[in-house]
mmCIF file of C-alpha atoms and ligand atoms in Angstrom:
data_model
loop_
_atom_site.group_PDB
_atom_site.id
_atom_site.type_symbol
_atom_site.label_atom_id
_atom_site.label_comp_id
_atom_site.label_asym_id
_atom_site.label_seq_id
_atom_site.Cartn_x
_atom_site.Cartn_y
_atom_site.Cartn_z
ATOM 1 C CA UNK A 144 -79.285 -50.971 -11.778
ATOM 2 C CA UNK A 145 -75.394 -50.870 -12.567
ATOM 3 C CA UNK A 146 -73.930 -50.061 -15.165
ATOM 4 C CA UNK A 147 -70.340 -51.167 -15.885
ATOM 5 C CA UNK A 148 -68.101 -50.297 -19.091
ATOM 6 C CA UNK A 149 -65.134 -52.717 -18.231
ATOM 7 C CA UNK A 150 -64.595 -56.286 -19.051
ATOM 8 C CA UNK A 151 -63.060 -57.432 -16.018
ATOM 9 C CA UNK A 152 -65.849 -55.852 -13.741
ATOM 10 C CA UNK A 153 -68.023 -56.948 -15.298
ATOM 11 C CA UNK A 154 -66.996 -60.725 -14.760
ATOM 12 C CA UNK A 155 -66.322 -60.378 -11.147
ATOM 13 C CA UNK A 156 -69.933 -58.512 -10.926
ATOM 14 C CA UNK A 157 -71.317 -61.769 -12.820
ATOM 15 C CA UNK A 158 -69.105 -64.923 -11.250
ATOM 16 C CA UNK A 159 -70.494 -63.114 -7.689
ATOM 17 C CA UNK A 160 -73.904 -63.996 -8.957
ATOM 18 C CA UNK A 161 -73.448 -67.415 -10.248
ATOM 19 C CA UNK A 162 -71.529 -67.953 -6.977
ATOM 20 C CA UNK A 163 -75.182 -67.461 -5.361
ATOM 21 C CA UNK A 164 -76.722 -69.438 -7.879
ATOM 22 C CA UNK A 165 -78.526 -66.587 -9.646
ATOM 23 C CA UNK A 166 -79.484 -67.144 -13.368
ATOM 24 C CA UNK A 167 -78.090 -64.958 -15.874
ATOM 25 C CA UNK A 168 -80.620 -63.321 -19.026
ATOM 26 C CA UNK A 169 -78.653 -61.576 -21.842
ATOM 27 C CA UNK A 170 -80.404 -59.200 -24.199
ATOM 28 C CA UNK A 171 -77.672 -57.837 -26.415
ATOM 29 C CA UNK A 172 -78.655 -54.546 -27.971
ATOM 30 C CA UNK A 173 -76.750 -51.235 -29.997
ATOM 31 C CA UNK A 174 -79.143 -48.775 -28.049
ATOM 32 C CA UNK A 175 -81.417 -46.121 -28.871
ATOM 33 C CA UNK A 176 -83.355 -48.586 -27.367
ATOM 34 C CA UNK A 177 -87.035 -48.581 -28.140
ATOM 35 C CA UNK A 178 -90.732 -50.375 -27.140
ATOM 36 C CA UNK A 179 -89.219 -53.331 -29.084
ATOM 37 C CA UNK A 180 -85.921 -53.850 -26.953
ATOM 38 C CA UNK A 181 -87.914 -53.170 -23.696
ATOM 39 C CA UNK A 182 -90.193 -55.742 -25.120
ATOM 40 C CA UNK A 183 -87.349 -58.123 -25.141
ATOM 41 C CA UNK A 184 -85.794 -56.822 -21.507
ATOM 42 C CA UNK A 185 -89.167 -57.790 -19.593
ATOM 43 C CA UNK A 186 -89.357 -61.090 -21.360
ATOM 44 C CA UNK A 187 -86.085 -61.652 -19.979
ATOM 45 C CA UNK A 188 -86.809 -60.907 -16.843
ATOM 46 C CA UNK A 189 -89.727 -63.723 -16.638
ATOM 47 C CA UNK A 190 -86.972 -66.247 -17.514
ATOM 48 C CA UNK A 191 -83.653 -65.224 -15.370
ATOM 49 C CA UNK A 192 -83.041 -64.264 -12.109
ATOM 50 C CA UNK A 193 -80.432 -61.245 -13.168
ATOM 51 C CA UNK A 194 -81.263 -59.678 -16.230
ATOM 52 C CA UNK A 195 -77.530 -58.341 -17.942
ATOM 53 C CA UNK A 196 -78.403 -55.775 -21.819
ATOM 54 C CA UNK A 197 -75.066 -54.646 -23.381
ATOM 55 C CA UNK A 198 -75.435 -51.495 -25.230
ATOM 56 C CA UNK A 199 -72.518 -51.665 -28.012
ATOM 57 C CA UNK A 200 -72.818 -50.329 -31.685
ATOM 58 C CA UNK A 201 -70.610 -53.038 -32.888
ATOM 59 C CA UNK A 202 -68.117 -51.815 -35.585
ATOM 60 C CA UNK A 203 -67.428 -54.974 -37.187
ATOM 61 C CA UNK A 204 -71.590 -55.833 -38.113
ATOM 62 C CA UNK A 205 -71.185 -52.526 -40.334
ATOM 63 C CA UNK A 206 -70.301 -52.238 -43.621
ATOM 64 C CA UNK A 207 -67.326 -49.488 -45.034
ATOM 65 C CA UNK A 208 -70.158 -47.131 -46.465
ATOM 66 C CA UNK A 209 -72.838 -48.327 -43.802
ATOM 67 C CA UNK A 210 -74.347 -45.615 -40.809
ATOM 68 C CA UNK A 211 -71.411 -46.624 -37.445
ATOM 69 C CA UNK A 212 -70.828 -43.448 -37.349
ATOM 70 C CA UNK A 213 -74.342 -41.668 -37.294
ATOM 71 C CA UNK A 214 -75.726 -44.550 -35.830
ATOM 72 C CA UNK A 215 -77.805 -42.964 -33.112
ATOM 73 C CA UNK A 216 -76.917 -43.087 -29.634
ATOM 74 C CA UNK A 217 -78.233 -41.121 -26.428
ATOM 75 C CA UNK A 218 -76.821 -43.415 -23.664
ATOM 76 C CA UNK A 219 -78.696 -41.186 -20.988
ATOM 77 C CA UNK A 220 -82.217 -42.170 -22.290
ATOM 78 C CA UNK A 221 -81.248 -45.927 -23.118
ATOM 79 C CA UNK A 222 -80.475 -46.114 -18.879
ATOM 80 C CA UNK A 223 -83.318 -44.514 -18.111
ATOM 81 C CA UNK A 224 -85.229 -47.202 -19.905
ATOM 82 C CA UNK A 225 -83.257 -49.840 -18.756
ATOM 83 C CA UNK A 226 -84.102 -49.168 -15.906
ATOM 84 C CA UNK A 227 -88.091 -48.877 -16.356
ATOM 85 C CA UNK A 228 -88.132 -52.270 -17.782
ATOM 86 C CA UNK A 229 -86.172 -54.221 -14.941
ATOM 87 C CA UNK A 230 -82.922 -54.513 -16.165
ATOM 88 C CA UNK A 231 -79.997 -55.458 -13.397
ATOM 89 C CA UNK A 232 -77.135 -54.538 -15.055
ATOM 90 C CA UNK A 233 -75.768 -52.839 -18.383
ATOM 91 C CA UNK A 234 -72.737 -53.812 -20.286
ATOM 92 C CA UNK A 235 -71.605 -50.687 -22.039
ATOM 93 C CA UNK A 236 -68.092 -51.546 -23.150
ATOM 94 C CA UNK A 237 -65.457 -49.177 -25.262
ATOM 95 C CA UNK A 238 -65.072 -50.605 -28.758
ATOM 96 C CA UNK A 239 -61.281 -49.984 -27.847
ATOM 97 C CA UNK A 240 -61.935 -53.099 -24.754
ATOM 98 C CA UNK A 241 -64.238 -55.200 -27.323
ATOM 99 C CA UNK A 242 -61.886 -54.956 -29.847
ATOM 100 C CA UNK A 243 -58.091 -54.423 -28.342
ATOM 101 C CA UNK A 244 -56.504 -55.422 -31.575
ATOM 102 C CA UNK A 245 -58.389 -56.189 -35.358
ATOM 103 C CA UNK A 246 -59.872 -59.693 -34.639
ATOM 104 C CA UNK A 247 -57.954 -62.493 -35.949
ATOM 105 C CA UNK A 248 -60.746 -65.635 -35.651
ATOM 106 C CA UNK A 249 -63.935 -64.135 -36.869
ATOM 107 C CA UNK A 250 -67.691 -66.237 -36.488
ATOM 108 C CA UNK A 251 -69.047 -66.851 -39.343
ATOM 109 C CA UNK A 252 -72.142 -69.279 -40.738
ATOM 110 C CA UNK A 253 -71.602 -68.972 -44.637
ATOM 111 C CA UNK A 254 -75.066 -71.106 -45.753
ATOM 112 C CA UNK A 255 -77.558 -69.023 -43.690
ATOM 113 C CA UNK A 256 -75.446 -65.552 -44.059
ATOM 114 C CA UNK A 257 -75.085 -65.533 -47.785
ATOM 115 C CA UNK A 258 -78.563 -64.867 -48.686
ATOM 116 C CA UNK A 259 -80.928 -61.954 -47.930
ATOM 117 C CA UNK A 260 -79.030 -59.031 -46.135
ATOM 118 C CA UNK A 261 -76.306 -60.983 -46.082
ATOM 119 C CA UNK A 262 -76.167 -60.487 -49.980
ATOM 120 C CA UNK A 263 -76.045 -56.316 -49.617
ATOM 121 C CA UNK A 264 -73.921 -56.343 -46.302
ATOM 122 C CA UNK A 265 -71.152 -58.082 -47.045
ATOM 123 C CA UNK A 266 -69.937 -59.362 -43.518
ATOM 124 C CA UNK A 267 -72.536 -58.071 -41.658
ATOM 125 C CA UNK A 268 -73.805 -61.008 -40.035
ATOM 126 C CA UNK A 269 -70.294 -62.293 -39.435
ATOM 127 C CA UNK A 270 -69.273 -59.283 -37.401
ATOM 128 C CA UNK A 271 -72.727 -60.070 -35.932
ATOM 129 C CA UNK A 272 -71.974 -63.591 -34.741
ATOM 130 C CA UNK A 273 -68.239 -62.583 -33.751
ATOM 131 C CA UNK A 274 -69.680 -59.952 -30.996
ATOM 132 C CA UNK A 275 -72.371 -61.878 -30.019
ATOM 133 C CA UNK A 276 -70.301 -65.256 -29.464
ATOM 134 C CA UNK A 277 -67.954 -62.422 -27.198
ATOM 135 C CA UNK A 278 -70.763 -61.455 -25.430
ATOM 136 C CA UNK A 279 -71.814 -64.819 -24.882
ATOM 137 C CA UNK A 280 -68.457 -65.732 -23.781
ATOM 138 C CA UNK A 281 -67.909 -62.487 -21.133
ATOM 139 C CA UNK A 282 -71.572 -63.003 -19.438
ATOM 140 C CA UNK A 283 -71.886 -66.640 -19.681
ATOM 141 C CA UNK A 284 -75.818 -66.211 -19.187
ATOM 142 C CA UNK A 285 -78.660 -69.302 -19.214
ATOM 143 C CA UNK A 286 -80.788 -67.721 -21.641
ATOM 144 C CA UNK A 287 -80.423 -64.970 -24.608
ATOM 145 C CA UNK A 288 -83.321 -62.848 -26.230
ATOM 146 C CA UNK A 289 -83.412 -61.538 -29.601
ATOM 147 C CA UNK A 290 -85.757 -59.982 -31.603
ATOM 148 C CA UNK A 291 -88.035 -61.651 -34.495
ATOM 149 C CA UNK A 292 -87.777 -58.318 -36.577
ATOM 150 C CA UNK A 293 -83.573 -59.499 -36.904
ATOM 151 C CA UNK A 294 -85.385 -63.190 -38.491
ATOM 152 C CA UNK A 295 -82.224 -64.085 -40.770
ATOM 153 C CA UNK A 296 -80.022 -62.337 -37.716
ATOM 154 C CA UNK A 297 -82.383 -64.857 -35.190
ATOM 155 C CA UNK A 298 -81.731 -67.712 -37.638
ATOM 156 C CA UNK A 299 -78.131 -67.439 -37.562
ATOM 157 C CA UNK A 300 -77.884 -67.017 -33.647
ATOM 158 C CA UNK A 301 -79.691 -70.071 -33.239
ATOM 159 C CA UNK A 302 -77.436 -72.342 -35.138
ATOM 160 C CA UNK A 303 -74.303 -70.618 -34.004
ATOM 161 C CA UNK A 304 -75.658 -71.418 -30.357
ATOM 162 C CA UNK A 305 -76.521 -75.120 -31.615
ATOM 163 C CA UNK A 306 -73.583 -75.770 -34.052
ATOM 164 C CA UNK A 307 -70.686 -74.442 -31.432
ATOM 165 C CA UNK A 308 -72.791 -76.312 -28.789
ATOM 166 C CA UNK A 309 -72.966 -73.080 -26.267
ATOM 167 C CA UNK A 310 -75.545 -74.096 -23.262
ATOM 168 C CA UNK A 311 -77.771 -70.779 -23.797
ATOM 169 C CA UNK A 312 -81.817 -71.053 -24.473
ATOM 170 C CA UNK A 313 -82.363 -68.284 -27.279
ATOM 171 C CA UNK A 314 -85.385 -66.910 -26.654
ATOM 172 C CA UNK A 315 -87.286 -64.574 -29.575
ATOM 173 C CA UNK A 316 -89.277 -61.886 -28.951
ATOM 174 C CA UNK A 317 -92.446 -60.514 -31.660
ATOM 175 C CA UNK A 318 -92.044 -57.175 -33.738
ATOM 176 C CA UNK A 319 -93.143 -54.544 -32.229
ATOM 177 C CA UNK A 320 -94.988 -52.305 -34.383
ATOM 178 C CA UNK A 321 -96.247 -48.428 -34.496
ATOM 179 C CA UNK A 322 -99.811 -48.193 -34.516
ATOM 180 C CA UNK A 323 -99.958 -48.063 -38.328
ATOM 181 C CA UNK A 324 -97.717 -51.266 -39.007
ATOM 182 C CA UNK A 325 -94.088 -50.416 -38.903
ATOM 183 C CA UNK A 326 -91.943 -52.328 -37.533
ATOM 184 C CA UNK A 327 -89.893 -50.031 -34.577
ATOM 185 C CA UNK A 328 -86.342 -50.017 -35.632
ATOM 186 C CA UNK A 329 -83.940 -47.607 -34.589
ATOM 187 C CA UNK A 330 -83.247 -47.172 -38.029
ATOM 188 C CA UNK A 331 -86.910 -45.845 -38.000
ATOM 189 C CA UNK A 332 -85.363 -42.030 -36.542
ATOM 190 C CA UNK A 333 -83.755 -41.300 -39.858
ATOM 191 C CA UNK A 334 -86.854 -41.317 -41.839
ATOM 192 C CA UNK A 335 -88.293 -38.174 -43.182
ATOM 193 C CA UNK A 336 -92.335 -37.567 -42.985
ATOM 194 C CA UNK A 337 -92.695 -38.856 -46.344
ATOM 195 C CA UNK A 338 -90.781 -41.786 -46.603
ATOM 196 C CA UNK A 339 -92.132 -42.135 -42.921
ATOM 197 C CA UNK A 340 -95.644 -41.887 -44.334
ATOM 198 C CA UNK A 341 -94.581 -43.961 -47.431
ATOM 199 C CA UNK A 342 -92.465 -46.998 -45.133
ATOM 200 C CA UNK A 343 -96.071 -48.264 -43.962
ATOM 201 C CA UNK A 344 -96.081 -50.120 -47.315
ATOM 202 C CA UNK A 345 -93.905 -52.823 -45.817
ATOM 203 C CA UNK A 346 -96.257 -54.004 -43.246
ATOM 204 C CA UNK A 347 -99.295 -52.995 -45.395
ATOM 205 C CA UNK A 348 -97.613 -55.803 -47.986
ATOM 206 C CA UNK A 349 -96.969 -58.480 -45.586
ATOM 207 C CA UNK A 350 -100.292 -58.265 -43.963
ATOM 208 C CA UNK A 351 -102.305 -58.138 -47.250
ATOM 209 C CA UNK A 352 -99.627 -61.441 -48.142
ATOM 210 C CA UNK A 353 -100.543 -63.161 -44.655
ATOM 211 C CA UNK A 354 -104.006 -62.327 -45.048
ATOM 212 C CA UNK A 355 -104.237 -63.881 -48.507
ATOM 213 C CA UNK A 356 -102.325 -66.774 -47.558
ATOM 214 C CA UNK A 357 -104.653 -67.584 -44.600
ATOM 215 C CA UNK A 358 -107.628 -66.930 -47.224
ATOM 216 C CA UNK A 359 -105.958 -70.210 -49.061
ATOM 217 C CA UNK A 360 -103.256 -68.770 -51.107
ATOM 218 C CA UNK A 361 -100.224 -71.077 -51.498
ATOM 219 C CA UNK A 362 -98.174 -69.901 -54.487
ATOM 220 C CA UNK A 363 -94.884 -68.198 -52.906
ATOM 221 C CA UNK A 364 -94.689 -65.917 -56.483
ATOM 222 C CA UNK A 365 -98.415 -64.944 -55.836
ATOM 223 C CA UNK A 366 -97.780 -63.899 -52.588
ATOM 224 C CA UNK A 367 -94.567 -61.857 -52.911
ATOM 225 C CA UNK A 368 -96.242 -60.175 -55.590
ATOM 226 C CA UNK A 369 -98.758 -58.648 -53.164
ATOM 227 C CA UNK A 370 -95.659 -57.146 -51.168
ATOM 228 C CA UNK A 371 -93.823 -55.868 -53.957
ATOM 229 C CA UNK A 372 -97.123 -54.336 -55.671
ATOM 230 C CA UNK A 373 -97.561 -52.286 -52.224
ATOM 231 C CA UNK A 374 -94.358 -51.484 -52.241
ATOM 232 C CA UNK A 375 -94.053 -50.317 -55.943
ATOM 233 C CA UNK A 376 -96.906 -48.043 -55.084
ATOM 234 C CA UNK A 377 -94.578 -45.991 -52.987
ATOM 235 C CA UNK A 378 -92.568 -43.472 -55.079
ATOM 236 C CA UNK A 379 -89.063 -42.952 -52.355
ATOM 237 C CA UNK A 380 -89.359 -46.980 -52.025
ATOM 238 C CA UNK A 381 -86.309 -48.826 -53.387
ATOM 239 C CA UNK A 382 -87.060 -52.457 -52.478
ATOM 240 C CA UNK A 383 -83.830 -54.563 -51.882
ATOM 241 C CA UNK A 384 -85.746 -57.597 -51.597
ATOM 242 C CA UNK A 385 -88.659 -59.639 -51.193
ATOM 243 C CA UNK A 386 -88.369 -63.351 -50.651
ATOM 244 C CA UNK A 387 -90.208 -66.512 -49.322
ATOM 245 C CA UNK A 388 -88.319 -68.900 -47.384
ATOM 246 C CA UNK A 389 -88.529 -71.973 -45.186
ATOM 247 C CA UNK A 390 -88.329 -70.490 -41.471
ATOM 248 C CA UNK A 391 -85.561 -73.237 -40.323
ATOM 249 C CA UNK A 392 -82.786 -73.329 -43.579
ATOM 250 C CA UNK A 393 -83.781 -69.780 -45.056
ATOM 251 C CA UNK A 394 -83.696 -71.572 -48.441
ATOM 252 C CA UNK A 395 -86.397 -70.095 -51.354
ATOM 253 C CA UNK A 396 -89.753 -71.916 -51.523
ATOM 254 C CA UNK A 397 -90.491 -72.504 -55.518
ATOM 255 C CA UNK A 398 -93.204 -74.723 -54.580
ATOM 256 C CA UNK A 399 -96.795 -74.436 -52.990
ATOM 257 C CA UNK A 400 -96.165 -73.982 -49.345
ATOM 258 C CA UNK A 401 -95.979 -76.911 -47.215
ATOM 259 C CA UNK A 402 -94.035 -76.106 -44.227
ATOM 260 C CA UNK A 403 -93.510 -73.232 -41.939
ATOM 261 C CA UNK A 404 -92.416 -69.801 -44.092
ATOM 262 C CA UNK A 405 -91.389 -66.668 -43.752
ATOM 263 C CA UNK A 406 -91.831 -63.546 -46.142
ATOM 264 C CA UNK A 407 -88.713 -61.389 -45.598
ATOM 265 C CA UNK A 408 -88.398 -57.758 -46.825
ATOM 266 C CA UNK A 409 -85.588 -55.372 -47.082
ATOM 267 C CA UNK A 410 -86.612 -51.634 -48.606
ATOM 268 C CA UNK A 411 -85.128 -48.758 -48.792
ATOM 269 C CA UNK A 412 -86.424 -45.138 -48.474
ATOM 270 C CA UNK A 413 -83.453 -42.840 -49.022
ATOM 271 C CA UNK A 414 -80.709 -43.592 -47.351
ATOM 272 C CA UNK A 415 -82.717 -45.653 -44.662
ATOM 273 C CA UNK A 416 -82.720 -49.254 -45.115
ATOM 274 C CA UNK A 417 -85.747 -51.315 -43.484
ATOM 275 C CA UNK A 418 -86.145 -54.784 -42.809
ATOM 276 C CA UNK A 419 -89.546 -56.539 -42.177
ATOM 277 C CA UNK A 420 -90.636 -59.774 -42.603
ATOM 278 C CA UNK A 421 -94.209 -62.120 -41.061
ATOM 279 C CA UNK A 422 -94.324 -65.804 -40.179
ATOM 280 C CA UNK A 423 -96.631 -68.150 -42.445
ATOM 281 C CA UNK A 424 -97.285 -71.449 -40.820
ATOM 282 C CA UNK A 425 -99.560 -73.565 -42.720
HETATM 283 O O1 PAF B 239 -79.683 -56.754 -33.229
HETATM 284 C C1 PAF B 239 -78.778 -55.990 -32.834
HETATM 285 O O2 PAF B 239 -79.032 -54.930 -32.269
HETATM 286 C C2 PAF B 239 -77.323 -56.387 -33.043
HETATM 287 O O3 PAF B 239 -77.144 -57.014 -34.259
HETATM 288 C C3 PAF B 239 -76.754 -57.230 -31.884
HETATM 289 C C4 PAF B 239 -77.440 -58.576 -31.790
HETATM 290 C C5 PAF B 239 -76.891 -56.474 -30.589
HETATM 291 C C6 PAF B 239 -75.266 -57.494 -32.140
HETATM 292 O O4 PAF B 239 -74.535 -56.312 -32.204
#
């Protein structure tokens, strides 16, 4: 496995393969890489000849009072894992390369952005779309994977990759979850026992939701309330938000459910923000 930090290397190390006709699989990722990202990396693998995963904790994606600086990081480990799951080569580039100057055209798609996070992280998804349309752009690859935990973050990749007509297949990879229901998130490492103990609620809500809505359930107000009842049971939970919206636009569902839906969550416990969300398809 290689691992190169520089943008030029790393398109001579990639034109070499296209030269031989290899296809290229991008999983873009900020590290302390978990199950989930591996998840993601061997999926890859099945699809692409050479499979490329950029470590980067992306300034612009974060917020003025948001974690870039005690985001966690342990480059050592993410290698080693790298590594374990197939990976050909990692992108690790200097924010200094990514970013030589403050960007002056920034990616942005205002409809599906300005809802959900993108209502309590203000630019977030367009610092998203900015480094992931650079990423794009540097490894040129066939196909992209991203994770369905990230489902506004998914929904916005997919139309940037449609709308600016980029010839990538975005691929999405399931949640990964512990064994009691959370979703892995790197996020997960800042949570103390209790709110640990307590975060389960998330999960515990959407399932209870799914399971009701399988049972015949179709009132979107009905079944956010089961959520935000599990999560009201949990003293250190400050829920953000709870929603149900159409999987494609992101747009509330007021109505009885008629076409494929997704329950999105975003809680905190402490300082630790959590985002969950399950697919209803009727
Ligand atoms: O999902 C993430 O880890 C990040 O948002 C991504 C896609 C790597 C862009 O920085």
């Amino acid at each position: 496995m290689e691992l190169i930090t520089d943008l030029h290397t790393l398109r001579q190390t990639l034109a070499l393969h296209r030269e031989h006709r290899r296809t290229l699989a991008l999983v873009p990722t900020m590290g302390f890489l978990h199950e989930g990202h591996l998840a993601l990396m061997r999926q890859a693998r099945h699809h692409a000849d050479v499979v490329v995963t950029s470590i980067f904790v992306n300034p612009t994606q974060f917020g003025p009072n948001e974690d870039l600086a005690a985001y966690p990081r342990d480059l050592d480990r993410d290698l080693d894992l790298c590594r374990s799951a197939g990976v050909d080569l990692v992108f690790h580039p200097d924010a200094r390369d990514v970013y030589p100057r403050p960007p002056r055209v920034l990616v942005h798609a205002p409809d599906l952005a300005n809802r959900l996070c993108g209502l309590s992280r203000p630019g977030h998804f367009q610092g998203v779309c900015t480094v992931v349309t650079k990423l794009f752009h540097l490894v040129q690859p066939d196909v992209a994977v991203f994770g369905q935990k990230d489902f506004q973050q998914l929904a916005i990749l997919k139309a940037l990759v449609e709308d600016l007509n980029l010839p990538i297949a975005v691929l999405e990879g399931p949640t990964v979850r512990e064994h009691d229901g959370l979703a892995l998130s790197s996020r997960n490492t800042y949570l103390d026992p209790d709110a640990r103990a307590q975060a389960t609620a998330i999960s515990r809500g959407l399932f209870a939701a799914r399971d009701a809505f399988q049972g015949g359930l179709r009132d979107p107000q009905d079944l956010i309330r089961i959520v935000q009842q599990h999560l009201d049971a949990q003293p250190l939970a400050l829920p953000e938000y709870v929603e149900l919206v159409r999987a494609d636009d992101l747009t509330p569902i007021s109505h009885p459910i008629d076409a494929p839906a997704v329950i999105a969550v975003a809680c905190r416990f402490g300082r630790t923000r959590l985002i969950d969300n399950i697919h209803l398809n009727p």
